Amino acid sequence: MKKILVCEDESAIRDFVVINLTRAGYDVVEADCGETALKKYDDNNGDFDIAILDVMMPGIDGFQVCKELRNRNGGIGIIMLSAKTQEMDKVTGLMLGADDYVAKPFSPSELLARVDSLYRRKGSKMIELTQVEFQIMEYFFSNPGTALDRIDILNHVWGDAYVGEDKIVDVNIRRLRMKVEDEPSNPKHIITVWGLGYKWVSGE
């Protein structure tokens, strides 16, 4: 299902975007402010492929919504809309986790092309791992459902000669969750085992 969350406070622009996306075959849920967008995201259990967010909105602005959505779902595609042409807006959005940026005014064909491109990218995107992340995942897959001690993970990946804090394991686990979990803050695969370390739980 191609489902999109559109958050835009100007009703004319929002209607324009929704009509064009609906005609193109997308299932669109609309919101007129950041607070409503986050509520509708939760009401739909985060079941969105893409979110289109206006930057300038009263209350919670698009940047904050982008940050919240990215924290909850590392896989959702995010496109920012803004009337501003400052390069800093684009940089800020991308740093907060946006995938693309469209400046107003824009044509329907331009926005649709960006949405289609992002949907294809997110739909078939391979998860890119660093060497360390790959070794951690390999260790998890070799021991599915088994609680792995943080020190064991450290020794397996970094080697006995590693000198440094074991917090490096936690840092890389957080990065992995952003890549493999639908909701990194509520992981279903890389589970924390309190007082010990982590374990990998396969999906049904």
XYZ file of N, CA, C and O in Angstrom:
816
model
N 0.849 -1.193 0.000
C 0.000 0.000 0.000
C 0.883 1.240 0.000
O 1.820 1.344 0.780
N 0.580 2.188 -0.909
C 1.358 3.415 -1.019
C 0.657 4.501 -0.196
O -0.235 5.188 -0.697
N 1.067 4.638 1.056
C 0.370 5.545 1.964
C 1.244 6.755 2.307
O 2.412 6.595 2.671
N 0.654 7.945 2.213
C 1.393 9.185 2.425
C 0.696 10.071 3.447
O -0.534 10.230 3.422
N 1.490 10.656 4.338
C 1.009 11.643 5.299
C 1.392 13.024 4.765
O 2.568 13.294 4.518
N 0.400 13.888 4.549
C 0.649 15.241 4.053
C 0.317 16.251 5.139
O -0.832 16.332 5.588
N 1.318 17.012 5.568
C 1.119 18.010 6.622
C 1.423 19.400 6.062
O 2.571 19.735 5.787
N 0.373 20.191 5.886
C 0.487 21.539 5.299
C -0.629 22.395 5.886
O -1.798 21.999 5.846
N -0.284 23.558 6.457
C -1.303 24.370 7.134
C -2.122 25.234 6.165
O -3.218 25.668 6.500
N -1.605 25.477 4.953
C -2.375 26.248 3.968
C -3.294 25.298 3.209
O -2.830 24.442 2.442
N -4.606 25.464 3.422
C -5.572 24.498 2.892
C -5.538 24.393 1.366
O -5.689 23.308 0.806
N -5.323 25.508 0.673
C -5.316 25.471 -0.790
C -4.163 24.612 -1.308
O -4.336 23.799 -2.223
N -2.983 24.792 -0.714
C -1.821 24.006 -1.127
C -2.018 22.543 -0.746
O -1.717 21.635 -1.520
N -2.562 22.307 0.459
C -2.779 20.933 0.922
C -3.752 20.202 0.003
O -3.496 19.062 -0.409
N -4.869 20.868 -0.348
C -5.850 20.251 -1.244
C -5.228 19.928 -2.596
O -5.470 18.864 -3.181
N -4.413 20.857 -3.087
C -3.724 20.702 -4.372
C -2.822 19.465 -4.357
O -2.825 18.650 -5.278
N -2.075 19.317 -3.272
C -1.161 18.176 -3.140
C -1.938 16.869 -3.008
O -1.641 15.872 -3.673
N -2.963 16.879 -2.147
C -3.753 15.668 -1.893
C -4.444 15.172 -3.162
O -4.421 13.976 -3.476
N -5.048 16.095 -3.914
C -5.759 15.710 -5.149
C -4.816 15.039 -6.130
O -5.122 13.993 -6.717
N -3.637 15.637 -6.312
C -2.686 15.098 -7.287
C -2.120 13.749 -6.857
O -1.942 12.846 -7.680
N -1.846 13.599 -5.567
C -1.312 12.322 -5.083
C -2.374 11.223 -5.144
O -2.084 10.076 -5.481
N -3.611 11.586 -4.829
C -4.716 10.614 -4.876
C -4.935 10.125 -6.301
O -5.113 8.925 -6.553
N -4.895 11.061 -7.254
C -5.053 10.695 -8.665
C -3.928 9.771 -9.129
O -4.108 8.955 -10.038
N -2.758 9.931 -8.505
C -1.606 9.112 -8.894
C -1.614 7.742 -8.211
O -0.694 6.942 -8.411
N -2.657 7.487 -7.405
C -2.789 6.166 -6.807
C -2.293 6.009 -5.383
O -2.222 4.901 -4.857
N -1.993 7.139 -4.744
C -1.536 7.077 -3.356
C -2.712 7.210 -2.385
O -3.688 7.910 -2.660
N -2.598 6.537 -1.248
C -3.576 6.655 -0.168
C -3.077 7.791 0.730
O -2.022 7.671 1.358
N -3.808 8.905 0.757
C -3.319 10.112 1.431
C -4.084 10.402 2.721
O -5.310 10.387 2.745
N -3.330 10.664 3.785
C -3.897 11.133 5.054
C -3.380 12.552 5.251
O -2.173 12.797 5.172
N -4.295 13.507 5.460
C -3.868 14.907 5.546
C -3.965 15.466 6.961
O -4.779 15.022 7.776
N -3.089 16.445 7.234
C -3.062 17.121 8.532
C -2.776 18.598 8.301
O -2.029 18.961 7.380
N -3.403 19.462 9.123
C -3.226 20.903 8.929
C -2.222 21.528 9.895
O -2.013 22.737 9.893
N -1.608 20.706 10.748
C -0.588 21.222 11.660
C 0.271 20.059 12.150
O -0.083 18.885 11.972
N 1.401 20.392 12.777
C 2.331 19.369 13.235
C 1.744 18.444 14.278
O 1.953 17.219 14.247
N 0.975 19.024 15.209
C 0.375 18.210 16.267
C -0.574 17.160 15.682
O -0.568 15.995 16.079
N -1.395 17.594 14.728
C -2.339 16.677 14.085
C -1.608 15.599 13.292
O -2.003 14.428 13.280
N -0.514 16.004 12.641
C 0.266 15.047 11.848
C 0.795 13.922 12.727
O 0.696 12.738 12.371
N 1.362 14.275 13.872
C 1.913 13.257 14.774
C 0.809 12.370 15.343
O 0.992 11.162 15.509
N -0.360 12.979 15.627
C -1.487 12.186 16.140
C -1.984 11.199 15.075
O -2.226 10.022 15.383
N -2.102 11.672 13.838
C -2.577 10.780 12.772
C -1.551 9.696 12.458
O -1.913 8.571 12.107
N -0.274 10.035 12.612
C 0.773 9.023 12.438
C 0.566 7.910 13.467
O 0.582 6.725 13.130
N 0.346 8.296 14.727
C 0.130 7.311 15.789
C -1.183 6.557 15.606
O -1.255 5.342 15.832
N -2.237 7.276 15.204
C -3.547 6.642 14.999
C -3.491 5.556 13.921
O -4.253 4.594 13.946
N -2.574 5.744 12.953
C -2.416 4.768 11.868
C -1.269 3.795 12.142
O -0.794 3.106 11.236
N -0.814 3.769 13.410
C 0.275 2.864 13.827
C 1.545 3.033 12.986
O 2.289 2.080 12.757
N 1.773 4.275 12.530
C 2.991 4.549 11.779
C 3.040 3.901 10.409
O 4.111 3.792 9.812
N 1.866 3.491 9.913
C 1.820 2.753 8.639
C 1.838 3.711 7.446
O 0.852 3.840 6.710
N 2.957 4.414 7.285
C 3.129 5.345 6.168
C 4.443 5.052 5.453
O 5.442 4.717 6.083
N 4.413 5.204 4.127
C 5.635 5.046 3.345
C 6.399 6.360 3.261
O 7.621 6.395 3.286
N 5.627 7.466 3.147
C 6.222 8.788 2.942
C 5.444 9.840 3.724
O 4.226 9.734 3.888
N 6.159 10.865 4.202
C 5.523 12.030 4.819
C 5.990 13.272 4.058
O 7.179 13.422 3.770
N 5.039 14.142 3.709
C 5.351 15.426 3.073
C 5.039 16.504 4.100
O 3.889 16.630 4.547
N 6.052 17.268 4.498
C 5.918 18.203 5.615
C 6.257 19.629 5.201
O 7.332 19.886 4.668
N 5.328 20.561 5.477
C 5.629 21.974 5.279
C 6.544 22.432 6.413
O 6.343 22.054 7.574
N 7.543 23.233 6.090
C 8.486 23.686 7.119
C 7.838 24.692 8.059
O 7.861 24.532 9.285
N 7.248 25.759 7.488
C 6.709 26.843 8.308
C 5.256 26.599 8.693
O 4.350 26.724 7.875
N 5.042 26.218 9.967
C 3.687 26.021 10.480
C 3.632 26.534 11.906
O 4.636 26.498 12.622
N 2.468 27.027 12.331
C 2.341 27.447 13.733
C 2.424 26.241 14.663
O 2.105 25.118 14.260
N 2.874 26.459 15.884
C 3.012 25.342 16.820
C 4.235 24.512 16.475
O 5.332 25.040 16.304
N 4.042 23.218 16.351
C 5.145 22.332 15.986
C 5.439 22.500 14.504
O 4.582 22.196 13.663
N 6.625 23.000 14.156
C 6.929 23.220 12.746
C 7.383 21.929 12.054
O 7.530 20.882 12.681
N 7.596 22.035 10.745
C 7.938 20.852 9.954
C 9.241 20.202 10.367
O 9.396 18.985 10.289
N 10.205 21.021 10.794
C 11.486 20.467 11.231
C 11.294 19.557 12.442
O 11.869 18.475 12.531
N 10.476 20.021 13.400
C 10.225 19.218 14.606
C 9.467 17.929 14.275
O 9.756 16.871 14.838
N 8.492 18.043 13.366
C 7.743 16.849 12.953
C 8.683 15.860 12.270
O 8.640 14.650 12.514
N 9.563 16.387 11.411
C 10.544 15.547 10.715
C 11.401 14.788 11.721
O 11.610 13.577 11.599
N 11.891 15.512 12.724
C 12.740 14.894 13.745
C 11.990 13.808 14.501
O 12.513 12.721 14.749
N 10.726 14.100 14.869
C 9.915 13.127 15.604
C 9.656 11.874 14.770
O 9.788 10.748 15.253
N 9.281 12.072 13.516
C 8.982 10.922 12.641
C 10.231 10.080 12.411
O 10.172 8.854 12.405
N 11.373 10.747 12.215
C 12.607 10.001 11.968
C 13.013 9.199 13.202
O 13.506 8.068 13.088
N 12.768 9.745 14.393
C 13.073 9.010 15.625
C 12.187 7.778 15.769
O 12.612 6.740 16.272
N 10.937 7.899 15.317
C 9.993 6.789 15.457
C 10.139 5.754 14.345
O 9.821 4.590 14.545
N 10.571 6.217 13.171
C 10.601 5.320 12.017
C 11.773 5.666 11.110
O 11.724 6.640 10.357
N 12.822 4.854 11.187
C 14.010 5.106 10.383
C 13.797 4.871 8.903
O 14.588 5.323 8.083
N 12.697 4.190 8.540
C 12.492 3.830 7.141
C 11.551 4.721 6.365
O 11.489 4.633 5.143
N 10.807 5.589 7.052
C 9.833 6.424 6.351
C 10.546 7.452 5.467
O 11.572 8.006 5.834
N 9.989 7.685 4.261
C 10.540 8.707 3.382
C 9.973 10.067 3.771
O 8.776 10.181 4.034
N 10.810 11.091 3.834
C 10.353 12.419 4.257
C 10.752 13.471 3.223
O 11.925 13.591 2.863
N 9.745 14.222 2.748
C 9.982 15.341 1.827
C 9.543 16.625 2.522
O 8.424 16.711 3.031
N 10.419 17.626 2.534
C 10.106 18.916 3.148
C 9.634 19.893 2.079
O 10.192 19.937 0.973
N 8.603 20.698 2.412
C 8.119 21.766 1.532
C 8.400 23.107 2.203
O 8.167 23.266 3.401
N 8.904 24.072 1.441
C 9.153 25.379 2.035
C 9.136 26.470 0.988
O 9.620 26.291 -0.127
N 8.564 27.631 1.367
C 8.569 28.784 0.472
C 9.923 29.481 0.534
O 10.262 30.276 -0.323
N 10.685 29.163 1.549
C 11.996 29.789 1.708
C 12.993 29.214 0.706
O 12.948 28.043 0.372
N 13.896 30.063 0.282
C 14.911 29.606 -0.669
C 16.290 29.520 -0.017
O 17.261 29.165 -0.666
N 16.367 29.884 1.273
C 17.663 29.825 1.948
C 18.216 28.411 1.966
O 17.500 27.458 2.254
N 19.492 28.302 1.654
C 20.166 27.007 1.651
C 20.128 26.378 3.037
O 20.070 25.155 3.175
N 20.102 27.237 4.093
C 20.147 26.723 5.467
C 18.921 25.886 5.797
O 19.002 24.916 6.536
N 17.751 26.273 5.247
C 16.533 25.491 5.477
C 16.703 24.072 4.955
O 16.338 23.097 5.606
N 17.264 23.981 3.757
C 17.471 22.675 3.141
C 18.448 21.850 3.969
O 18.215 20.666 4.240
N 19.528 22.475 4.382
C 20.544 21.783 5.190
C 19.949 21.293 6.505
O 20.160 20.157 6.923
N 19.168 22.174 7.155
C 18.549 21.799 8.444
C 17.639 20.595 8.277
O 17.695 19.643 9.057
N 16.791 20.629 7.249
C 15.875 19.514 7.009
C 16.602 18.213 6.764
O 16.256 17.169 7.327
N 17.631 18.260 5.938
C 18.387 17.042 5.627
C 19.125 16.512 6.851
O 19.222 15.303 7.059
N 19.633 17.432 7.678
C 20.344 17.008 8.893
C 19.395 16.345 9.887
O 19.798 15.470 10.662
N 18.133 16.756 9.863
C 17.151 16.177 10.782
C 16.565 14.866 10.262
O 15.747 14.248 10.934
N 16.977 14.472 9.052
C 16.533 13.175 8.552
C 15.656 13.197 7.326
O 15.171 12.154 6.888
N 15.418 14.401 6.750
C 14.612 14.462 5.525
C 15.372 13.828 4.361
O 16.598 13.852 4.327
N 14.624 13.274 3.417
C 15.231 12.637 2.251
C 15.289 13.573 1.048
O 16.156 13.438 0.192
N 14.342 14.519 0.993
C 14.282 15.406 -0.164
C 13.649 16.731 0.259
O 13.071 16.850 1.348
N 13.744 17.721 -0.621
C 13.313 19.076 -0.320
C 12.726 19.692 -1.582
O 13.365 19.669 -2.623
N 11.504 20.217 -1.496
C 10.863 20.853 -2.646
C 10.499 22.288 -2.270
O 9.816 22.524 -1.273
N 10.966 23.245 -3.077
C 10.701 24.660 -2.809
C 9.395 25.100 -3.453
O 9.107 24.743 -4.596
N 8.595 25.868 -2.709
C 7.366 26.445 -3.267
C 7.741 27.690 -4.083
O 8.661 28.406 -3.711
N 7.003 27.988 -5.156
C 5.919 27.167 -5.724
C 6.485 26.006 -6.538
O 7.581 26.102 -7.080
N 5.735 24.913 -6.583
C 6.194 23.736 -7.331
C 5.056 23.239 -8.208
O 3.888 23.491 -7.951
N 5.407 22.534 -9.247
C 4.394 21.983 -10.152
C 3.973 20.608 -9.639
O 4.753 19.935 -8.968
N 2.755 20.171 -9.963
C 2.312 18.829 -9.554
C 3.236 17.744 -10.079
O 3.529 16.776 -9.375
N 3.699 17.909 -11.315
C 4.554 16.876 -11.912
C 5.893 16.776 -11.183
O 6.438 15.685 -11.023
N 6.420 17.926 -10.726
C 7.691 17.891 -9.995
C 7.529 17.153 -8.671
O 8.318 16.262 -8.341
N 6.491 17.513 -7.915
C 6.278 16.861 -6.613
C 6.028 15.375 -6.791
O 6.589 14.549 -6.067
N 5.198 15.012 -7.757
C 4.877 13.606 -7.981
C 6.127 12.817 -8.380
O 6.315 11.678 -7.935
N 6.974 13.436 -9.196
C 8.217 12.768 -9.597
C 9.105 12.514 -8.378
O 9.713 11.441 -8.256
N 9.170 13.505 -7.475
C 9.979 13.340 -6.263
C 9.399 12.238 -5.366
O 10.129 11.431 -4.807
N 8.071 12.221 -5.250
C 7.399 11.216 -4.418
C 7.608 9.815 -4.991
O 7.962 8.874 -4.271
N 7.399 9.682 -6.301
C 7.573 8.374 -6.951
C 9.002 7.863 -6.792
O 9.237 6.683 -6.503
N 9.955 8.772 -6.985
C 11.366 8.400 -6.874
C 11.690 7.938 -5.460
O 12.366 6.918 -5.254
N 11.199 8.685 -4.473
C 11.469 8.338 -3.076
C 10.783 7.024 -2.704
O 11.358 6.192 -1.992
N 9.558 6.831 -3.202
C 8.838 5.585 -2.911
C 9.594 4.372 -3.449
O 9.723 3.356 -2.775
N 10.111 4.497 -4.668
C 10.879 3.387 -5.247
C 12.155 3.130 -4.442
O 12.533 1.989 -4.222
N 12.792 4.216 -4.021
C 14.029 4.088 -3.248
C 13.769 3.412 -1.908
O 14.492 2.516 -1.491
N 12.721 3.844 -1.221
C 12.412 3.294 0.104
C 11.867 1.875 -0.006
O 12.097 1.051 0.870
N 11.146 1.598 -1.087
C 10.537 0.284 -1.243
C 11.527 -0.806 -1.519
O 11.308 -1.969 -1.162
N 12.613 -0.463 -2.161
C 13.579 -1.510 -2.508
C 14.972 -1.213 -1.975
O 15.957 -1.719 -2.483
N 15.029 -0.353 -0.968
C 16.341 0.088 -0.478
C 17.040 -1.011 0.310
O 16.482 -1.583 1.227
N 18.267 -1.292 -0.069
C 19.092 -2.220 0.695
C 19.622 -1.489 1.929
O 19.946 -0.310 1.858
N 19.693 -2.205 3.031
C 20.236 -1.599 4.246
C 21.758 -1.604 4.158
O 22.371 -2.661 4.023
N 22.338 -0.416 4.197
C 23.786 -0.303 4.108
C 24.384 -0.296 5.519
O 24.023 0.537 6.339
N 25.285 -1.237 5.779
C 25.898 -1.356 7.102
C 27.392 -1.088 7.023
O 28.040 -1.390 6.028
N 27.924 -0.514 8.110
C 29.369 -0.402 8.218
C 29.930 -1.787 8.542
O 29.173 -2.716 8.878
N 31.240 -1.926 8.484
C 31.860 -3.217 8.783
C 31.535 -3.665 10.204
O 31.217 -4.832 10.454
N 31.605 -2.725 11.144
C 31.303 -3.033 12.550
C 29.848 -3.461 12.706
O 29.529 -4.459 13.366
N 28.918 -2.706 12.077
C 27.497 -3.041 12.160
C 27.226 -4.409 11.556
O 26.427 -5.192 12.093
N 27.891 -4.707 10.455
C 27.725 -6.015 9.811
C 28.176 -7.136 10.746
O 27.502 -8.169 10.868
N 29.303 -6.939 11.434
C 29.821 -7.969 12.341
C 28.884 -8.182 13.533
O 28.702 -9.309 13.990
N 28.288 -7.087 14.017
C 27.326 -7.216 15.118
C 26.109 -8.006 14.653
O 25.633 -8.929 15.340
N 25.583 -7.679 13.465
C 24.424 -8.395 12.943
C 24.743 -9.869 12.698
O 23.930 -10.749 12.978
N 25.933 -10.126 12.200
C 26.363 -11.505 11.969
C 26.382 -12.291 13.283
O 25.958 -13.452 13.345
N 26.844 -11.643 14.333
C 26.892 -12.272 15.666
C 25.474 -12.550 16.171
O 25.185 -13.613 16.721
N 24.564 -11.576 15.941
C 23.167 -11.767 16.332
C 22.555 -12.953 15.578
O 21.889 -13.808 16.168
N 22.769 -12.986 14.262
C 22.172 -14.038 13.437
C 22.717 -15.422 13.785
O 22.046 -16.432 13.587
N 23.937 -15.447 14.315
C 24.540 -16.725 14.731
C 23.976 -17.187 16.067
O 24.118 -18.351 16.446
N 23.338 -16.253 16.792
C 22.792 -16.564 18.125
C 21.384 -16.004 18.283
O 21.113 -15.200 19.191
N 20.445 -16.387 17.399
C 19.095 -15.816 17.453
C 18.380 -16.129 18.761
O 18.445 -17.253 19.259
N 17.756 -15.093 19.330
C 16.998 -15.272 20.567
C 17.839 -15.441 21.810
O 17.314 -15.608 22.909
N 19.157 -15.413 21.660
C 20.067 -15.584 22.793
C 20.548 -14.232 23.298
O 20.982 -13.388 22.509
N 20.473 -14.015 24.607
C 20.963 -12.771 25.186
C 22.486 -12.744 25.119
O 23.148 -13.646 25.643
N 23.014 -11.737 24.448
C 24.459 -11.617 24.291
C 24.993 -10.527 25.216
O 24.515 -9.391 25.187
N 25.970 -10.900 26.011
C 26.585 -9.957 26.934
C 27.281 -8.836 26.150
O 27.909 -9.080 25.123
N 27.169 -7.622 26.656
C 27.798 -6.472 26.010
C 29.300 -6.685 25.807
O 29.866 -6.347 24.767
N 29.937 -7.277 26.804
C 31.382 -7.537 26.719
C 31.688 -8.596 25.660
O 32.681 -8.498 24.938
N 30.820 -9.605 25.548
C 31.004 -10.633 24.517
C 30.909 -10.018 23.121
O 31.682 -10.354 22.220
N 29.926 -9.109 22.950
C 29.785 -8.420 21.661
C 31.035 -7.596 21.380
O 31.586 -7.608 20.275
N 31.492 -6.893 22.408
C 32.695 -6.059 22.270
C 33.898 -6.892 21.840
O 34.607 -6.549 20.888
N 34.121 -8.012 22.536
C 35.273 -8.869 22.228
C 35.154 -9.519 20.849
O 36.133 -9.637 20.114
N 33.915 -9.918 20.494
C 33.707 -10.586 19.207
C 33.974 -9.636 18.039
O 34.565 -10.028 17.031
N 33.515 -8.391 18.181
C 33.598 -7.441 17.073
C 34.906 -6.650 17.067
O 35.555 -6.500 16.046
N 35.289 -6.155 18.244
C 36.466 -5.284 18.316
C 37.743 -6.041 18.703
O 38.832 -5.526 18.533
N 37.554 -7.264 19.254
C 38.725 -8.062 19.628
C 39.162 -7.824 21.061
O 38.851 -6.793 21.663
N 39.873 -8.790 21.611
C 40.311 -8.711 23.010
C 41.255 -7.536 23.258
O 41.392 -7.057 24.386
N 41.931 -7.094 22.214
C 42.944 -6.047 22.385
C 42.329 -4.639 22.419
O 43.048 -3.663 22.625
N 41.003 -4.545 22.235
C 40.366 -3.230 22.202
C 40.494 -2.535 23.550
O 40.234 -3.123 24.599
N 40.913 -1.281 23.521
C 41.027 -0.488 24.744
C 40.057 0.680 24.627
O 40.179 1.521 23.738
N 39.088 0.713 25.502
C 38.081 1.769 25.450
C 36.833 1.326 26.189
O 36.774 0.226 26.733
N 35.833 2.191 26.209
C 34.608 1.887 26.950
C 33.688 0.959 26.160
O 33.659 1.005 24.931
N 32.928 0.139 26.904
C 31.996 -0.752 26.212
C 30.757 -0.013 25.706
O 29.904 -0.584 25.058
N 30.678 1.308 25.993
C 29.566 2.107 25.475
C 29.580 2.149 23.939
O 28.577 2.475 23.309
N 30.723 1.834 23.335
C 30.819 1.796 21.878
C 29.825 0.783 21.311
O 29.298 0.942 20.211
N 29.530 -0.250 22.101
C 28.526 -1.251 21.683
C 27.148 -0.595 21.624
O 26.415 -0.749 20.637
N 26.795 0.159 22.663
C 25.481 0.819 22.723
C 25.302 1.814 21.576
O 24.229 1.917 20.990
N 26.372 2.549 21.273
C 26.323 3.529 20.188
C 25.992 2.843 18.863
O 25.129 3.298 18.090
N 26.661 1.722 18.589
C 26.426 1.001 17.338
C 25.079 0.296 17.310
O 24.475 0.160 16.238
N 24.599 -0.132 18.465
C 23.260 -0.734 18.539
C 22.214 0.316 18.190
O 21.253 0.050 17.449
N 22.397 1.543 18.690
C 21.456 2.622 18.369
C 21.440 2.891 16.865
O 20.390 3.092 16.261
N 22.618 2.893 16.256
C 22.705 3.113 14.811
C 22.028 1.988 14.030
O 21.345 2.225 13.028
N 22.227 0.764 14.499
C 21.597 -0.388 13.835
C 20.079 -0.310 13.934
O 19.371 -0.609 12.966
N 19.583 0.082 15.108
C 18.133 0.193 15.266
C 17.546 1.213 14.304
O 16.452 1.022 13.769
N 18.268 2.305 14.059
C 17.791 3.311 13.114
C 17.683 2.739 11.702
O 16.869 3.186 10.895
N 18.497 1.734 11.414
C 18.520 1.164 10.067
C 17.573 -0.029 9.886
O 17.022 -0.221 8.802
N 17.394 -0.829 10.938
C 16.636 -2.072 10.751
C 15.266 -2.089 11.427
O 14.442 -2.938 11.107
N 15.024 -1.159 12.356
C 13.744 -1.148 13.060
C 12.778 -0.157 12.420
O 13.173 0.923 11.990
N 11.495 -0.522 12.365
C 10.477 0.415 11.890
C 10.310 1.553 12.887
O 10.091 2.698 12.507
N 10.374 1.216 14.184
C 10.313 2.216 15.246
C 11.526 2.028 16.148
O 11.476 1.230 17.096
N 12.620 2.751 15.880
C 13.851 2.571 16.663
C 13.669 2.747 18.163
O 14.344 2.095 18.955
N 12.722 3.620 18.570
C 12.503 3.843 19.991
C 11.678 2.734 20.638
O 11.561 2.643 21.855
N 11.076 1.882 19.798
C 10.295 0.746 20.291
C 10.693 -0.495 19.483
O 9.908 -1.025 18.700
N 11.952 -0.942 19.658
C 12.491 -2.017 18.816
C 11.773 -3.349 18.993
O 11.383 -3.714 20.101
N 11.625 -4.063 17.873
C 10.997 -5.383 17.906
C 11.989 -6.491 17.568
O 11.673 -7.668 17.681
N 13.183 -6.104 17.128
C 14.186 -7.102 16.746
C 15.429 -7.069 17.636
O 15.832 -8.090 18.164
N 16.020 -5.887 17.783
C 17.214 -5.763 18.642
C 16.740 -5.324 20.023
O 16.487 -4.154 20.284
N 16.592 -6.312 20.894
C 15.978 -6.098 22.207
C 17.043 -5.937 23.300
O 18.015 -6.692 23.356
N 16.839 -4.947 24.148
C 17.744 -4.753 25.292
C 17.433 -5.773 26.374
O 16.271 -5.972 26.745
N 18.462 -6.446 26.852
C 18.335 -7.358 27.990
C 18.984 -6.642 29.172
O 20.210 -6.540 29.255
N 18.168 -6.104 30.040
C 18.672 -5.242 31.100
C 19.703 -5.939 31.979
O 19.507 -7.073 32.399
N 20.783 -5.230 32.228
C 21.841 -5.759 33.081
C 22.780 -6.715 32.372
O 23.741 -7.225 32.963
N 22.517 -6.982 31.085
C 23.362 -7.940 30.371
C 23.834 -7.371 29.014
O 24.997 -7.040 28.840
N 22.901 -7.202 28.082
C 23.295 -6.725 26.757
C 22.106 -6.697 25.829
O 21.104 -6.038 26.123
N 22.181 -7.461 24.741
C 21.133 -7.407 23.718
C 20.877 -8.798 23.124
O 21.718 -9.692 23.232
N 19.692 -8.938 22.507
C 19.403 -10.170 21.779
C 18.627 -9.836 20.514
O 17.956 -8.798 20.434
N 18.740 -10.714 19.521
C 18.028 -10.551 18.258
C 16.793 -11.431 18.260
O 16.850 -12.623 18.517
N 15.637 -10.818 17.966
C 14.383 -11.557 17.869
C 13.870 -11.431 16.442
O 13.669 -10.326 15.945
N 13.681 -12.553 15.774
C 13.205 -12.536 14.392
C 11.740 -12.180 14.330
O 10.971 -12.455 15.272
N 11.324 -11.572 13.219
C 9.902 -11.266 13.032
C 9.136 -12.525 12.699
O 9.717 -13.534 12.291
N 7.842 -12.439 12.906
C 6.987 -13.602 12.582
C 6.890 -13.793 11.084
O 6.794 -12.843 10.358
